């Protein structure tokens, strides 16, 4: 979502006459669009600030920080980083150009962090996209789930959905421009709906009818997925066979402390149903290790879940306390070293599983949307399951080809284009 917001902001600046500089030394303005979901993401932005400060000293560069970190820390940022010229929260991105004009005319540092209630109008004023084949399409913003570790509801506000017609118009326009794939984005796409909260399947049907080659979506919450959605994924020809379904923990005790509203057995049933309905589909997840109160036994339950479910891949994060969240009030009692150790153990188990699962595709065919040539002359693309595939043979970029898989790696597959 953050990347889509960055595209959208850059598009607005470009349409108002700004140009992108080839390096910060030649720039008059730098905008860091931050993510604050985990400490690591935030820390990266702060390191970048330190780097830009040196350049500011040389060329007077104006530095603006936007996005969720702005909302999380507000005026504290101007205190901690006095060389910052502007701090604008996600709600302020709509007025970005005005704010930047003010910044240049007043020469004073500015803080502007409003309440997040509206929804961006992605259809107007900005049509810049980083990629040529796949496009991100935001369908909703905010979240009402309040998982106890998560900052999203505090920085992105309450859940609100974009009007269906706006979304469909955007996708029609993308198809006209030659885009082949859309990724529908929202913190909790399964509760999409204007007026009613059960609109996601209907939206998928309407997007499918547009006829754009591929439709992906993320992220889903296990408590909001039902058989109807799984059947829709199977029946709608353009919807890809990939489900990203964050599990977070395999321990029911920890899931309860996380306020996830399901237990492991609910999740296992969901996975069984998914695999029954879409046997060739892939499933990926997010896991947090070292959540407050996670005993060795609880951690082992997460390892058990990884071994039991056998995800195609998993993002495994070390818990980091986030401001305002409920878990920020819990004692962060799993030490840094222990979190690190658990992270490494879970990663190595998942690595083995990912590799074994990839091996099963050898001598099978996958439909691959070819994106671009890599440095070795292979076409790099993705299968419907969202596997990265490097394919040998001749074809055009942006077409779907059948690829015969002949080699598996942990994070990718290799093969030959056969038709
Ligand atoms: N610490 C670690 N990981 C987190 N995530 C969200 N909040 C935290 C946190 N405080 C992870 C979750 C989520 C993903 C986007 O980031 O796994 O699914
Ligand atoms: Fe955060 Fe939970 Fe909402 Fe996902 S569902 S954005 S983890 S509060």
Coordinates of C-alpha atoms and ligand atoms in Angstrom, one line a residue:
X1 CA 0.0 0.0 0.0
X2 CA 2.9 2.2 0.9
X3 CA 4.4 1.6 -2.6
X4 CA 1.1 2.5 -4.3
X5 CA 0.9 5.7 -2.3
X6 CA 4.4 6.6 -3.3
X7 CA 3.5 6.1 -7.0
X8 CA 0.4 8.2 -6.5
X9 CA 2.3 11.0 -4.8
X10 CA 5.1 11.0 -7.5
X11 CA 2.4 11.0 -10.2
X12 CA 0.9 14.2 -8.7
X13 CA 4.2 15.9 -8.5
X14 CA 5.1 15.0 -12.1
X15 CA 1.7 16.2 -13.3
X16 CA 2.4 19.6 -11.6
X17 CA 5.7 20.0 -13.4
X18 CA 8.1 18.4 -11.0
X19 CA 10.8 16.2 -12.5
X20 CA 12.6 13.2 -10.9
X21 CA 16.3 13.9 -10.2
X22 CA 18.9 11.3 -11.1
X23 CA 20.4 11.5 -7.6
X24 CA 19.8 13.3 -4.3
X25 CA 22.7 15.7 -4.9
X26 CA 20.8 17.2 -7.8
X27 CA 17.4 17.3 -6.1
X28 CA 15.6 20.2 -4.4
X29 CA 13.1 18.0 -2.6
X30 CA 13.2 14.5 -1.1
X31 CA 10.1 12.8 0.2
X32 CA 10.5 9.7 2.3
X33 CA 7.2 7.8 2.3
X34 CA 7.5 5.7 5.5
X35 CA 6.0 2.5 6.7
X36 CA 5.8 1.9 10.4
X37 CA 4.4 -1.6 10.6
X38 CA 7.6 -3.0 12.1
X39 CA 10.5 -1.3 13.8
X40 CA 12.8 -2.4 11.0
X41 CA 10.9 -0.5 8.3
X42 CA 10.9 2.6 10.5
X43 CA 14.5 2.3 11.3
X44 CA 15.4 2.2 7.5
X45 CA 13.6 5.5 7.0
X46 CA 15.5 7.1 9.9
X47 CA 18.8 6.0 8.5
X48 CA 17.9 7.5 5.2
X49 CA 17.1 10.7 6.9
X50 CA 20.7 10.8 8.3
X51 CA 22.1 10.3 4.8
X52 CA 19.9 13.1 3.3
X53 CA 20.9 15.5 6.1
X54 CA 24.5 15.5 4.8
X55 CA 23.2 16.3 1.3
X56 CA 20.9 19.0 2.7
X57 CA 24.0 20.7 4.2
X58 CA 25.6 20.8 0.8
X59 CA 22.7 21.8 -1.5
X60 CA 19.8 23.0 0.7
X61 CA 17.6 20.0 -0.2
X62 CA 14.2 20.1 1.5
X63 CA 13.3 16.9 3.3
X64 CA 9.8 15.7 3.8
X65 CA 8.6 12.7 5.7
X66 CA 5.2 11.2 4.8
X67 CA 3.3 8.1 5.6
X68 CA 2.5 6.1 8.7
X69 CA 5.6 7.0 10.7
X70 CA 4.6 10.7 10.5
X71 CA 1.2 9.7 12.0
X72 CA 2.8 7.6 14.7
X73 CA 5.2 10.1 16.1
X74 CA 3.9 13.5 14.9
X75 CA 5.8 16.6 16.4
X76 CA 8.4 14.3 18.0
X77 CA 9.9 13.8 14.6
X78 CA 10.5 17.6 14.1
X79 CA 12.2 17.6 17.6
X80 CA 14.3 14.5 16.9
X81 CA 15.2 15.5 13.4
X82 CA 15.2 19.3 13.4
X83 CA 16.5 19.4 9.8
X84 CA 13.2 17.9 8.6
X85 CA 11.2 20.5 6.6
X86 CA 7.9 18.7 6.6
X87 CA 6.0 15.9 8.3
X88 CA 2.8 14.9 6.6
X89 CA 0.6 12.0 7.6
X90 CA -1.1 9.7 5.2
X91 CA -4.3 11.8 5.4
X92 CA -2.3 14.8 4.2
X93 CA -1.0 13.1 1.0
X94 CA -4.1 14.4 -0.8
X95 CA -2.9 18.0 -0.2
X96 CA 0.7 17.2 -0.9
X97 CA 1.2 19.7 -3.7
X98 CA -0.3 22.6 -1.6
X99 CA 1.8 21.6 1.4
X100 CA 5.0 21.5 -0.7
X101 CA 4.2 24.9 -2.3
X102 CA 3.8 26.3 1.2
X103 CA 7.0 24.7 2.3
X104 CA 9.0 26.4 -0.4
X105 CA 7.2 29.8 -0.1
X106 CA 7.3 30.0 3.8
X107 CA 10.7 28.4 4.4
X108 CA 9.4 27.2 7.7
X109 CA 9.2 23.6 8.8
X110 CA 5.7 22.2 8.9
X111 CA 3.8 19.5 10.7
X112 CA 0.5 18.4 9.2
X113 CA -1.0 15.1 10.5
X114 CA -4.8 15.0 10.2
X115 CA -7.3 12.3 11.0
X116 CA -7.7 9.5 8.5
X117 CA -11.2 9.4 7.3
X118 CA -11.5 10.0 3.6
X119 CA -10.2 7.9 0.8
X120 CA -7.7 8.9 -1.8
X121 CA -9.0 9.6 -5.3
X122 CA -6.6 7.4 -7.2
X123 CA -8.3 8.1 -10.5
X124 CA -7.4 11.8 -10.8
X125 CA -4.3 13.9 -11.1
X126 CA -1.8 11.0 -11.0
X127 CA -1.2 8.2 -13.5
X128 CA 2.4 7.4 -12.8
X129 CA 3.1 3.6 -12.4
X130 CA 6.5 2.1 -11.6
X131 CA 5.7 -1.2 -13.5
X132 CA 4.4 -1.7 -17.0
X133 CA 2.8 -5.1 -16.7
X134 CA 1.5 -5.4 -13.1
X135 CA -0.4 -2.5 -11.4
X136 CA -1.3 -2.1 -7.8
X137 CA -4.9 -1.0 -7.3
X138 CA -6.0 0.1 -3.8
X139 CA -9.5 -1.0 -3.0
X140 CA -9.7 0.0 0.7
X141 CA -7.8 1.7 3.4
X142 CA -7.5 1.3 7.2
X143 CA -8.4 -1.6 9.4
X144 CA -10.9 -2.3 12.2
X145 CA -9.4 -5.5 13.5
X146 CA -7.0 -4.2 16.1
X147 CA -4.6 -7.1 16.3
X148 CA -2.8 -6.3 19.5
X149 CA 0.7 -6.0 17.9
X150 CA -0.4 -3.9 14.9
X151 CA -0.1 -0.2 14.4
X152 CA -2.2 -0.1 11.2
X153 CA -5.6 0.9 12.8
X154 CA -3.9 3.8 14.6
X155 CA -2.0 5.2 11.6
X156 CA -4.3 4.3 8.7
X157 CA -7.6 4.8 10.6
X158 CA -10.8 2.9 10.4
X159 CA -11.7 0.6 7.5
X160 CA -13.1 2.4 4.4
X161 CA -13.7 1.1 0.9
X162 CA -13.3 2.8 -2.4
X163 CA -16.4 3.1 -4.6
X164 CA -16.7 0.0 -6.8
X165 CA -17.1 2.1 -9.9
X166 CA -13.8 4.0 -9.2
X167 CA -12.0 0.8 -8.9
X168 CA -13.5 -0.7 -12.1
X169 CA -12.8 2.5 -14.0
X170 CA -9.1 2.4 -12.9
X171 CA -8.8 -1.3 -14.0
X172 CA -10.5 -0.6 -17.3
X173 CA -8.0 2.2 -17.9
X174 CA -5.1 -0.1 -16.9
X175 CA -6.3 -2.8 -19.4
X176 CA -6.5 -0.2 -22.2
X177 CA -2.9 0.8 -21.4
X178 CA -1.8 -2.8 -21.8
X179 CA -1.5 -3.9 -18.2
X180 CA -1.8 -7.6 -17.7
X181 CA -2.2 -8.0 -14.0
X182 CA -3.8 -6.1 -11.1
X183 CA -3.0 -6.6 -7.5
X184 CA -6.0 -5.5 -5.4
X185 CA -4.7 -4.0 -2.2
X186 CA -6.2 -3.5 1.2
X187 CA -5.2 -4.2 4.8
X188 CA -8.2 -6.6 5.0
X189 CA -9.6 -7.1 1.5
X190 CA -12.2 -9.7 2.6
X191 CA -14.2 -7.1 4.3
X192 CA -14.4 -4.8 1.2
X193 CA -17.8 -3.3 0.8
X194 CA -19.5 0.1 0.4
X195 CA -22.6 -0.1 2.6
X196 CA -22.3 -3.8 3.2
X197 CA -19.1 -5.6 4.3
X198 CA -19.6 -8.7 2.0
X199 CA -18.7 -7.0 -1.2
X200 CA -15.4 -8.6 -2.0
X201 CA -16.6 -11.6 -4.0
X202 CA -18.9 -9.3 -6.0
X203 CA -15.9 -7.0 -6.6
X204 CA -13.9 -9.9 -7.8
X205 CA -16.6 -11.0 -10.2
X206 CA -16.9 -7.5 -11.6
X207 CA -13.1 -7.2 -12.0
X208 CA -13.0 -10.6 -13.6
X209 CA -15.6 -9.5 -16.2
X210 CA -13.3 -6.7 -17.3
X211 CA -11.1 -9.4 -18.8
X212 CA -7.7 -8.3 -17.5
X213 CA -5.4 -11.3 -17.7
X214 CA -4.7 -11.7 -14.0
X215 CA -6.2 -10.6 -10.7
X216 CA -4.4 -10.9 -7.4
X217 CA -5.4 -9.6 -4.0
X218 CA -3.9 -9.1 -0.5
X219 CA -4.1 -9.3 2.4
X220 CA -6.8 -11.7 3.7
X221 CA -7.7 -12.3 7.3
X222 CA -8.5 -15.9 8.2
X223 CA -11.6 -15.0 10.2
X224 CA -13.1 -13.3 7.1
X225 CA -12.5 -16.0 4.5
X226 CA -15.3 -18.4 3.7
X227 CA -16.0 -21.2 1.2
X228 CA -17.8 -18.8 -1.2
X229 CA -14.6 -16.9 -1.6
X230 CA -12.6 -20.0 -2.2
X231 CA -15.2 -21.1 -4.8
X232 CA -15.1 -17.7 -6.4
X233 CA -11.3 -18.0 -6.7
X234 CA -11.7 -21.3 -8.5
X235 CA -14.5 -20.2 -10.8
X236 CA -13.3 -16.8 -11.8
X237 CA -10.9 -17.5 -14.6
X238 CA -8.7 -14.4 -14.1
X239 CA -8.2 -14.7 -10.4
X240 CA -4.8 -16.2 -9.6
X241 CA -4.4 -19.4 -7.6
X242 CA -2.6 -17.8 -4.7
X243 CA -3.7 -17.0 -1.2
X244 CA -1.7 -14.9 1.2
X245 CA -3.1 -15.8 4.6
X246 CA -1.2 -14.5 7.6
X247 CA -1.3 -17.1 10.4
X248 CA 1.0 -15.1 12.8
X249 CA 1.3 -17.9 15.4
X250 CA 0.6 -21.6 15.8
X251 CA -0.2 -21.3 19.5
X252 CA -3.9 -20.7 20.5
X253 CA -2.7 -18.8 23.6
X254 CA -0.7 -16.4 21.6
X255 CA -3.4 -16.0 18.9
X256 CA -5.8 -15.0 21.7
X257 CA -3.2 -12.5 23.1
X258 CA -2.8 -11.2 19.5
X259 CA -6.6 -10.7 19.2
X260 CA -6.7 -12.7 16.0
X261 CA -10.1 -14.3 16.7
X262 CA -9.3 -17.8 15.4
X263 CA -7.5 -20.8 16.7
X264 CA -5.1 -23.0 14.9
X265 CA -7.7 -25.7 14.1
X266 CA -9.9 -23.1 12.4
X267 CA -6.9 -22.1 10.2
X268 CA -6.1 -25.8 9.4
X269 CA -9.7 -26.4 8.3
X270 CA -9.4 -23.3 6.0
X271 CA -6.2 -24.6 4.5
X272 CA -7.8 -28.0 3.9
X273 CA -10.8 -26.4 2.2
X274 CA -8.5 -24.2 0.1
X275 CA -6.4 -27.2 -1.1
X276 CA -9.5 -29.3 -1.8
X277 CA -11.1 -26.5 -3.9
X278 CA -7.9 -25.3 -5.6
X279 CA -5.5 -28.2 -5.6
X280 CA -2.8 -26.5 -7.6
X281 CA -3.1 -23.2 -5.6
X282 CA -0.3 -21.9 -3.4
X283 CA -0.5 -20.5 0.1
X284 CA 1.8 -18.1 1.8
X285 CA 1.8 -16.6 5.2
X286 CA 3.2 -14.1 7.8
X287 CA 4.5 -15.3 11.1
X288 CA 5.6 -13.3 14.2
X289 CA 8.1 -14.9 16.6
X290 CA 8.9 -13.7 20.1
X291 CA 5.5 -12.1 20.8
X292 CA 5.1 -11.2 24.6
X293 CA 4.4 -14.3 26.6
X294 CA 5.6 -16.7 23.8
X295 CA 7.1 -19.7 25.7
X296 CA 9.3 -22.3 24.1
X297 CA 6.1 -24.5 24.0
X298 CA 4.2 -21.8 22.1
X299 CA 7.0 -21.3 19.7
X300 CA 7.1 -25.1 19.1
X301 CA 3.4 -24.9 18.2
X302 CA 4.3 -22.4 15.5
X303 CA 7.0 -24.8 14.2
X304 CA 4.4 -27.6 14.3
X305 CA 2.0 -25.4 12.2
X306 CA 4.8 -24.7 9.7
X307 CA 5.5 -28.4 9.4
X308 CA 1.9 -29.3 9.2
X309 CA 0.7 -26.7 6.7
X310 CA 3.7 -26.6 4.5
X311 CA 3.4 -23.1 3.1
X312 CA 4.9 -22.3 -0.2
X313 CA 6.7 -19.5 1.5
X314 CA 6.4 -17.5 4.6
X315 CA 7.5 -14.1 5.9
X316 CA 8.8 -14.6 9.4
X317 CA 9.2 -11.5 11.6
X318 CA 10.6 -10.8 15.0
X319 CA 8.0 -9.1 17.2
X320 CA 8.7 -5.4 17.7
X321 CA 6.6 -3.3 20.1
X322 CA 4.7 -0.5 18.2
X323 CA 3.5 2.7 19.8
X324 CA -0.2 2.9 20.8
X325 CA -0.9 -0.8 20.3
X326 CA -2.4 -3.0 23.0
X327 CA 0.7 -5.3 23.0
X328 CA 2.9 -2.2 23.7
X329 CA 1.5 -2.5 27.2
X330 CA 2.5 -6.2 27.5
X331 CA 5.9 -7.1 28.9
X332 CA 8.2 -7.7 25.9
X333 CA 9.7 -10.7 27.7
X334 CA 11.3 -12.7 24.9
X335 CA 14.8 -11.3 24.8
X336 CA 16.5 -10.0 21.6
X337 CA 18.8 -13.0 21.3
X338 CA 16.0 -15.4 21.8
X339 CA 13.8 -13.7 19.2
X340 CA 16.8 -13.8 16.8
X341 CA 17.3 -17.5 17.5
X342 CA 13.6 -18.4 17.0
X343 CA 13.5 -16.4 13.8
X344 CA 16.5 -18.3 12.4
X345 CA 15.0 -21.7 13.4
X346 CA 11.6 -20.9 11.8
X347 CA 13.3 -19.5 8.7
X348 CA 15.5 -22.6 8.3
X349 CA 12.5 -24.9 8.7
X350 CA 10.5 -22.9 6.2
X351 CA 13.4 -22.8 3.7
X352 CA 13.5 -26.6 3.6
X353 CA 9.7 -26.7 3.2
X354 CA 9.7 -24.1 0.4
X355 CA 12.4 -26.0 -1.4
X356 CA 10.7 -29.4 -1.2
X357 CA 7.4 -27.8 -2.3
X358 CA 9.1 -26.2 -5.3
X359 CA 10.7 -29.6 -6.2
X360 CA 7.2 -31.0 -6.8
X361 CA 6.8 -28.7 -9.8
X362 CA 9.7 -30.3 -11.7
X363 CA 8.5 -31.8 -15.0
X364 CA 5.2 -30.0 -14.7
X365 CA 3.9 -27.1 -16.7
X366 CA 3.2 -23.7 -15.2
X367 CA 1.5 -20.7 -17.0
X368 CA 3.9 -17.8 -16.6
X369 CA 3.4 -14.2 -17.2
X370 CA 6.7 -13.1 -18.6
X371 CA 7.8 -9.8 -17.2
X372 CA 11.3 -9.0 -18.3
X373 CA 14.6 -10.6 -19.3
X374 CA 17.1 -11.2 -16.5
X375 CA 20.9 -10.8 -16.6
X376 CA 21.3 -14.4 -17.9
X377 CA 19.0 -14.0 -20.8
X378 CA 16.1 -15.9 -19.1
X379 CA 12.6 -14.3 -19.0
X380 CA 11.7 -13.6 -15.4
X381 CA 8.0 -14.0 -14.7
X382 CA 5.4 -15.3 -12.3
X383 CA 3.1 -18.2 -12.3
X384 CA -0.5 -18.0 -11.2
X385 CA 0.7 -19.3 -7.8
X386 CA 3.0 -16.3 -7.6
X387 CA 6.1 -18.4 -8.0
X388 CA 9.0 -16.6 -9.6
X389 CA 9.9 -18.5 -12.7
X390 CA 13.0 -18.0 -15.0
X391 CA 12.1 -19.3 -18.4
X392 CA 14.4 -20.0 -21.4
X393 CA 13.1 -19.6 -24.9
X394 CA 11.8 -16.8 -27.2
X395 CA 8.6 -14.8 -26.5
X396 CA 7.4 -11.3 -25.9
X397 CA 7.3 -9.6 -22.6
X398 CA 3.9 -9.3 -21.1
X399 CA 2.5 -12.6 -22.5
X400 CA 1.5 -15.7 -20.7
X401 CA 3.4 -18.8 -21.8
X402 CA 3.4 -22.4 -20.7
X403 CA 6.8 -23.2 -19.1
X404 CA 8.1 -26.7 -18.5
X405 CA 9.8 -26.6 -15.1
X406 CA 13.2 -28.4 -14.9
X407 CA 14.9 -26.9 -11.8
X408 CA 13.8 -25.8 -8.4
X409 CA 15.4 -23.3 -6.0
X410 CA 14.2 -22.1 -2.6
X411 CA 12.7 -18.9 -4.0
X412 CA 12.3 -19.6 -7.7
X413 CA 11.8 -22.2 -10.5
X414 CA 13.5 -22.5 -13.8
X415 CA 12.2 -24.0 -17.0
X416 CA 11.7 -23.8 -20.8
X417 CA 9.0 -22.0 -22.7
X418 CA 7.0 -24.7 -24.5
X419 CA 4.2 -22.8 -26.1
Ligands
LIG1 N1 6.1 -6.9 15.1 C1 6.4 -7.8 14.2 N2 5.7 -8.1 13.1 C2 4.6 -7.3 12.9 N3 3.7 -7.3 11.9 C3 2.8 -6.4 12.1 N4 3.0 -5.8 13.3 C4 4.2 -6.3 13.8 C5 4.9 -6.1 14.9 N5 4.6 -5.2 15.8 C6 3.8 -8.3 10.7 C7 2.5 -9.2 10.7 C8 1.8 -8.7 9.5 C9 2.9 -8.1 8.6 C10 2.4 -7.2 7.6 O1 3.8 -7.5 9.5 O2 3.0 -10.5 10.5 O3 1.0 -9.7 8.9
LIG2 FE1 -3.0 -5.1 11.4 FE2 -4.5 -7.1 12.1 FE3 -5.5 -5.1 10.6 FE4 -3.7 -6.8 9.5 S1 -5.8 -7.3 10.3 S2 -3.7 -4.6 9.3 S3 -2.4 -7.3 11.3 S4 -4.8 -4.9 12.7

